[in-house]
XYZ file of C-alpha atoms in Angstrom:
496
model
C -72.063 26.929 55.342
C -73.119 29.442 52.667
C -73.892 32.108 55.259
C -70.676 31.553 57.225
C -68.454 31.616 54.138
C -70.088 34.731 52.683
C -70.136 36.561 56.016
C -66.604 35.852 57.246
C -64.393 34.925 54.289
C -63.205 36.265 50.942
C -63.886 33.037 49.021
C -65.609 33.279 45.648
C -68.800 31.448 44.651
C -66.671 28.952 42.709
C -64.618 28.297 45.825
C -67.818 27.792 47.797
C -69.049 25.261 45.241
C -65.777 23.346 45.652
C -66.272 23.253 49.429
C -69.813 21.955 48.920
C -68.455 19.235 46.650
C -65.876 18.330 49.298
C -68.449 18.233 52.100
C -70.700 15.971 49.996
C -67.823 13.470 49.837
C -65.984 13.754 53.143
C -68.086 11.215 55.052
C -65.889 8.759 53.158
C -62.689 10.304 54.583
C -64.169 10.467 58.085
C -65.188 6.792 58.076
C -61.881 5.591 56.630
C -59.961 7.661 59.202
C -62.159 6.707 62.184
C -61.938 10.466 62.882
C -63.957 13.667 63.193
C -63.465 16.284 60.510
C -63.833 20.042 60.935
C -63.414 22.424 57.997
C -61.709 25.699 58.973
C -61.560 28.648 56.579
C -59.482 31.811 57.187
C -61.523 34.969 57.683
C -61.428 37.919 55.317
C -58.790 39.779 57.394
C -56.675 36.629 57.859
C -56.646 37.034 61.651
C -58.977 34.140 62.497
C -60.429 30.861 61.306
C -64.139 30.072 61.123
C -65.423 26.484 61.197
C -67.956 26.075 58.395
C -68.674 22.311 58.424
C -68.223 19.249 60.630
C -68.471 15.477 60.148
C -68.462 12.634 62.679
C -67.397 9.063 61.777
C -69.764 6.117 61.536
C -66.861 3.750 62.218
C -65.554 5.030 65.551
C -66.155 7.249 68.603
C -66.355 10.999 68.160
C -63.774 13.350 69.628
C -66.176 16.319 69.639
C -69.292 16.123 71.775
C -70.306 19.687 70.819
C -71.154 21.219 67.469
C -68.138 23.170 66.205
C -69.793 24.879 63.219
C -69.669 28.660 63.535
C -66.757 28.799 66.016
C -64.111 31.467 65.486
C -60.482 30.802 66.489
C -57.680 33.404 66.421
C -54.724 32.635 64.182
C -51.830 31.324 66.297
C -53.937 29.398 68.786
C -53.818 26.231 66.655
C -50.338 25.986 65.106
C -51.219 22.950 62.990
C -53.876 24.972 61.128
C -51.381 27.762 60.526
C -48.718 25.387 59.206
C -51.097 23.565 56.857
C -52.484 26.837 55.494
C -49.119 28.562 55.063
C -47.095 25.601 53.800
C -49.830 23.778 51.865
C -48.939 20.361 53.301
C -50.475 17.796 55.625
C -49.241 18.464 59.167
C -49.133 15.640 61.725
C -46.517 16.904 64.201
C -47.290 17.414 67.862
C -48.470 15.461 70.889
C -52.094 14.323 71.339
C -54.492 16.853 72.836
C -56.575 16.017 75.904
C -60.253 16.849 75.693
C -62.428 15.923 78.680
C -59.885 13.249 79.705
C -59.876 11.825 76.168
C -56.600 11.821 74.158
C -57.137 13.149 70.621
C -54.642 13.066 67.751
C -54.992 16.157 65.561
C -53.877 16.422 61.934
C -54.367 19.244 59.451
C -55.096 18.713 55.754
C -55.004 21.727 53.403
C -57.938 22.015 50.990
C -56.527 23.036 47.619
C -58.324 24.223 44.500
C -56.520 25.340 41.337
C -53.267 25.886 43.232
C -54.821 27.915 46.086
C -55.394 26.691 49.628
C -59.007 27.559 50.522
C -59.012 26.197 54.041
C -57.870 23.383 56.309
C -59.532 20.153 57.445
C -58.717 19.307 61.051
C -58.808 15.512 61.399
C -59.353 14.559 65.065
C -58.967 10.915 66.114
C -60.199 9.667 69.472
C -57.288 7.552 70.859
C -59.162 6.163 73.828
C -60.023 2.905 72.032
C -56.776 2.505 70.084
C -55.636 -1.111 69.747
C -53.665 -3.247 67.319
C -55.410 -2.583 63.992
C -56.841 -5.411 61.894
C -56.241 -5.874 58.180
C -59.510 -4.081 57.453
C -58.552 -1.108 59.652
C -55.101 -0.875 58.102
C -56.692 -0.789 54.641
C -59.088 1.925 55.806
C -56.274 4.059 57.216
C -54.061 3.678 54.149
C -56.970 4.629 51.891
C -57.741 7.625 54.113
C -54.109 8.735 53.839
C -54.270 8.532 50.040
C -57.482 10.568 49.930
C -56.011 13.174 52.287
C -53.031 13.612 49.963
C -55.416 14.010 47.016
C -57.357 16.719 48.889
C -54.074 18.501 49.677
C -53.087 18.281 46.000
C -56.498 19.512 44.768
C -57.361 16.284 42.917
C -60.192 15.234 45.239
C -63.160 15.601 45.172
C -63.659 14.939 41.476
C -65.103 17.961 39.607
C -68.554 17.332 38.162
C -69.064 14.188 40.240
C -71.666 15.315 42.791
C -72.496 12.285 44.948
C -75.744 11.547 46.739
C -74.388 10.009 49.931
C -77.844 8.732 50.909
C -77.986 6.606 47.755
C -74.301 5.759 47.227
C -72.515 2.880 48.964
C -70.742 3.738 52.224
C -67.512 2.404 53.669
C -69.295 -0.021 55.997
C -71.424 -1.469 53.183
C -68.420 -3.049 51.500
C -64.938 -1.978 50.383
C -62.420 -3.380 47.914
C -58.873 -2.038 47.489
C -57.321 -2.480 44.037
C -53.759 -2.055 42.835
C -52.789 -0.140 39.698
C -53.500 -3.185 37.500
C -57.022 -3.637 38.868
C -56.115 -6.691 41.003
C -57.831 -7.036 44.359
C -55.495 -6.364 47.281
C -58.173 -6.516 49.972
C -61.932 -7.157 50.137
C -63.951 -6.531 53.288
C -66.256 -9.320 54.539
C -69.357 -7.407 53.364
C -67.854 -6.912 49.911
C -67.000 -10.608 49.637
C -70.526 -11.580 50.715
C -72.013 -9.310 48.046
C -69.894 -10.956 45.318
C -70.802 -14.401 46.615
C -74.443 -13.422 46.137
C -73.657 -12.580 42.522
C -72.349 -16.112 42.106
C -68.633 -15.920 42.950
C -67.452 -19.252 44.340
C -63.905 -18.263 45.359
C -62.021 -15.492 47.138
C -61.516 -12.099 45.466
C -57.948 -11.318 46.532
C -55.532 -11.613 43.618
C -58.278 -11.606 40.977
C -58.856 -8.865 38.400
C -62.050 -7.240 39.657
C -63.180 -5.880 36.284
C -62.934 -9.220 34.515
C -64.439 -11.100 37.461
C -67.395 -8.715 37.607
C -68.014 -8.986 33.869
C -67.990 -12.797 34.092
C -70.571 -12.743 36.902
C -72.916 -10.401 35.035
C -75.424 -12.032 32.644
C -73.994 -12.918 29.252
C -74.415 -10.033 26.831
C -72.241 -11.243 23.981
C -68.871 -9.440 23.761
C -67.026 -8.338 26.876
C -68.552 -5.192 28.411
C -65.502 -2.921 28.282
C -67.283 -0.114 30.203
C -68.107 -2.444 33.099
C -64.580 -3.877 33.135
C -63.034 -0.399 33.278
C -65.425 0.825 35.959
C -64.883 -2.207 38.183
C -61.140 -1.791 37.634
C -61.318 1.712 39.100
C -59.989 3.705 36.150
C -62.516 6.551 36.520
C -64.888 7.858 39.197
C -68.175 6.210 38.235
C -71.169 4.372 39.683
C -73.115 1.462 38.266
C -75.157 -1.576 39.229
C -74.329 -5.163 38.419
C -77.130 -7.701 38.327
C -77.041 -11.454 38.062
C -79.541 -14.163 38.807
C -78.406 -14.225 42.405
C -78.616 -10.539 43.232
C -77.822 -6.900 42.509
C -74.845 -4.915 43.802
C -74.178 -1.209 43.494
C -70.585 -0.241 42.696
C -68.775 3.056 43.094
C -65.196 3.444 41.854
C -62.783 6.015 43.329
C -59.366 6.179 41.609
C -56.466 6.800 44.013
C -53.851 9.290 42.797
C -52.162 10.622 45.940
C -49.108 11.957 44.055
C -50.725 12.558 40.686
C -50.114 9.010 39.483
C -52.776 6.314 39.753
C -51.711 3.701 42.331
C -55.006 1.815 42.487
C -58.611 2.424 43.403
C -61.240 2.060 46.079
C -64.418 0.234 45.156
C -67.337 0.850 47.481
C -70.193 -1.560 47.015
C -73.539 -2.397 48.536
C -75.865 -5.341 48.168
C -79.129 -3.777 46.941
C -80.864 -7.015 45.970
C -83.739 -6.673 48.417
C -84.112 -2.954 47.721
C -84.434 -3.516 43.981
C -86.818 -6.438 44.532
C -89.107 -4.226 46.615
C -88.903 -1.440 44.020
C -89.952 -3.874 41.301
C -92.809 -5.112 43.465
C -93.975 -1.522 43.958
C -93.735 -0.825 40.225
C -95.708 -3.989 39.498
C -98.273 -3.101 42.146
C -98.651 0.441 40.768
C -99.086 -0.918 37.256
C -101.690 -3.394 38.531
C -103.618 -0.664 40.342
C -103.622 1.546 37.241
C -104.786 -1.394 35.137
C -107.624 -2.049 37.604
C -108.738 1.585 37.375
C -108.553 1.349 33.584
C -110.717 -1.778 33.539
C -113.214 -0.298 36.014
C -113.478 2.770 33.774
C -114.085 0.561 30.733
C -116.717 -1.464 32.572
C -118.484 1.683 33.775
C -118.499 3.063 30.259
C -120.011 -0.228 29.070
C -122.717 0.031 31.741
C -123.398 3.638 30.718
C -123.681 2.598 27.065
C -126.168 -0.166 27.957
C -128.250 2.254 30.032
C -128.206 4.744 27.155
C -129.424 2.048 24.722
C -132.157 1.065 27.168
C -133.229 4.695 27.546
C -133.685 5.039 23.789
C -136.070 2.074 23.780
C -138.185 3.442 26.650
C -141.651 4.783 25.806
C -142.012 6.512 29.167
C -140.455 9.983 29.248
C -140.017 9.715 33.006
C -138.257 6.348 32.721
C -136.035 7.639 29.913
C -134.971 10.624 32.007
C -134.240 8.403 35.019
C -131.965 6.212 32.918
C -130.187 9.264 31.484
C -129.538 10.497 35.011
C -128.077 7.105 35.850
C -125.848 7.370 32.768
C -124.447 10.668 34.046
C -123.901 9.264 37.549
C -121.987 6.302 36.173
C -120.083 8.616 33.837
C -118.917 10.850 36.697
C -117.380 7.850 38.472
C -115.790 6.649 35.219
C -114.060 10.027 34.819
C -112.355 9.603 38.217
C -111.170 6.072 37.418
C -109.869 7.203 34.028
C -107.812 9.907 35.758
C -106.536 7.452 38.380
C -105.471 5.013 35.644
C -103.010 7.641 34.412
C -101.507 8.515 37.815
C -98.741 6.919 39.861
C -100.653 7.290 43.137
C -104.214 7.377 44.443
C -104.442 11.173 44.148
C -105.961 13.223 41.355
C -106.047 16.820 40.190
C -109.776 17.364 40.731
C -110.039 20.560 38.666
C -109.700 18.470 35.501
C -112.406 16.082 36.716
C -114.702 18.967 37.672
C -114.359 20.539 34.212
C -115.240 17.241 32.540
C -118.247 16.792 34.840
C -119.409 20.327 34.002
C -119.089 19.611 30.281
C -120.982 16.308 30.619
C -123.857 17.768 32.638
C -124.220 20.928 30.530
C -125.182 18.731 27.548
C -128.633 18.176 29.097
C -129.536 21.887 28.967
C -128.432 23.698 25.816
C -128.412 27.455 26.228
C -127.304 27.329 29.873
C -123.829 28.487 30.902
C -121.957 26.306 33.391
C -118.576 27.574 34.582
C -116.000 26.987 37.327
C -113.979 29.447 39.374
C -111.389 28.778 42.083
C -109.439 25.557 42.525
C -110.270 22.176 43.999
C -106.632 21.098 43.947
C -105.308 17.567 44.454
C -107.633 15.161 46.260
C -107.377 11.555 47.400
C -109.318 9.025 45.342
C -111.578 8.252 48.314
C -112.686 11.901 48.254
C -112.650 12.447 44.489
C -115.052 9.599 43.616
C -117.984 10.582 45.857
C -117.353 14.293 45.247
C -117.657 13.813 41.481
C -121.057 12.172 42.004
C -122.137 14.960 44.384
C -121.131 17.621 41.868
C -122.996 15.784 39.112
C -126.196 15.584 41.181
C -126.131 19.239 42.236
C -125.512 20.476 38.697
C -128.224 18.202 37.248
C -130.652 19.443 39.858
C -129.827 23.106 39.125
C -130.121 22.748 35.353
C -133.383 20.792 35.521
C -135.264 22.748 38.206
C -133.799 26.265 38.412
C -134.928 27.494 35.018
C -138.109 27.456 32.977
C -138.131 25.592 29.667
C -136.090 27.491 27.097
C -134.913 30.043 29.646
C -131.272 31.058 29.573
C -129.262 31.051 32.763
C -125.926 30.558 34.453
C -124.646 28.064 37.017
C -121.309 28.820 38.641
C -119.193 26.395 40.691
C -116.703 28.072 43.013
C -114.120 26.079 45.020
C -111.635 27.297 47.600
C -109.382 25.462 50.068
C -108.670 26.870 53.499
C -106.459 25.838 56.404
C -103.890 23.347 55.290
C -101.685 23.294 58.370
C -100.365 20.098 59.940
C -102.671 17.685 61.678
C -103.460 18.777 65.190
C -102.253 16.213 67.756
C -104.831 17.296 70.314
C -107.735 16.926 67.897
C -107.655 13.211 67.162
C -105.085 13.670 64.397
C -107.579 15.565 62.174
C -106.464 18.248 59.785
C -108.043 21.714 59.775
C -107.890 21.879 55.953
C -111.288 22.359 54.326
C -112.676 22.443 50.809
C -115.559 24.910 50.475
C -117.667 24.508 47.322
C -120.459 26.868 46.333
C -122.837 26.161 43.431
C -124.839 29.286 42.559
C -127.514 29.633 39.875
C -129.517 32.685 38.786
C -132.760 30.789 38.280
C -136.218 30.947 39.847
C -135.040 30.084 43.376
C -136.395 27.596 45.936
C -140.105 26.918 46.372
C -141.658 28.445 49.468
C -141.152 26.248 52.531
C -138.567 24.027 50.773
C -136.379 22.043 53.172
C -133.461 20.216 51.484
C -133.227 17.780 54.411
C -136.811 16.630 53.972
C -136.990 16.707 50.178
C -137.666 13.317 48.619
C -135.686 14.033 45.468
C -133.325 11.081 44.793
C -130.491 13.368 43.729
C -130.589 15.351 46.981
C -130.743 12.108 48.981
C -127.602 10.928 47.195
C -125.896 14.273 47.919
C -126.771 14.193 51.630
C -125.654 10.592 52.009
C -122.312 11.075 50.267
C -121.417 14.465 51.767
C -122.418 13.789 55.362
C -121.911 10.037 55.549
C -118.941 9.274 53.306
C -117.068 12.587 53.153
C -117.807 13.708 56.715
C -118.733 17.206 55.534
C -121.668 19.587 55.609
C -124.360 20.299 53.003
C -126.847 23.168 52.790
C -129.151 24.666 50.165
C -130.125 28.337 50.561
C -131.791 31.124 48.547
C -129.278 33.180 46.568
C -128.317 36.658 47.758
C -130.186 38.373 44.909
C -131.929 35.528 43.096
C -131.545 31.845 42.358
C -130.280 29.117 44.684
C -126.984 28.598 46.449
C -125.686 25.133 47.450
C -122.824 25.037 49.947
C -120.552 22.033 50.573
C -117.968 22.079 53.376
C -115.671 19.048 53.169
C -112.555 18.142 55.234
C -109.550 17.328 53.038
C -105.880 16.510 53.427
C -103.655 19.613 53.582
C -101.392 20.506 50.664
C -97.960 18.883 50.979
């Protein structure tokens, strides 16, 4: 709509915002009218109309099989559009049109803003299924007529009341028509069922909706004047009402077709099950975070016990083995601590990597350990083993790459590649990869060293986790100038 309006018309940005506000609301008018709506705006030269938006009803058959957006019509071809635009009134004169052997009643509703007519809504009703209307249908049509008059007068939509139609109640969810005093004139079956779930034992017709709603809500002391006014339809507002029996979502739409309030429409939806599931998810998320928190605490306890045991060891080799175990447990605890603070099972691994680097660098004072590049966000099932792998590789580099007292540098570089959608012809796998390089400037690998045959426990852990659990590749090579280079190639989920 933005492109069409800016390309073909002389409307201002403020006018365009008004049209957006109207289009966000007009599903309501379409459903109440059982009719298609097409918004026509005069072109800059005034010789044609351009259709900038279209809406089909959820409550009846469409009268347009094709998409009308973008069509240009010369002025004079559709007299009802001309009359509505020139005279600023709703035009209903004329015989039904026949479209593909379907009779269609056409009406034109001027769209007014601050005294100016911006365009015209063509309301097209498929007459093929016309029959004697029920009480519900009569209420719908009367309400649609009131809203159409408000659009023509420039009092609907309501400024500053942007509505999310995906979240707000719709006409079919439940509708109540009120008179000027807030008394219920009509309640649809769905609306009555929703109030019965709140605890209403009688009919709604003839009752004051605001007072009835306040009585059904849990006791909060004095009368809730805000709830009474909202449920009485005095202002365009939304709220939720909860009782022991259920939860309903209310939306009030005051009706002022001639500038004077004659009543209101109350749209409502029973959201009891939706809110119950949301609470279950919140509870489940809180439980998962609490589990991660407790696992982290338990791991830290284990690490503390291992550290105490190491201090009591007489064997230097045994003490070092226990200290390595402390760092392995600590790397897993870091991941669980991060997960305990998140709402999902995904973590920003750069923070974890920096903490692992800081933890491991404590074993070799005088060595510089730094990170470049980004790991990005990883799933917990990748982050946990990867933190252990990173710990093992860094420990190995700091312990074996340098002579005692020698200064040196270990650099961790991470880069993600790919990241497109999963390939359907490749078993649903993603082509996104995480490439990690750990480079030191130490003494290099011993002659004839094969990382796949080495009996070092740390390298065995790395091979098992990278190839077995992460499904990636691991290699250890001589550096380009000096030192050793470790390369990890791990499949990851693409960025979303």
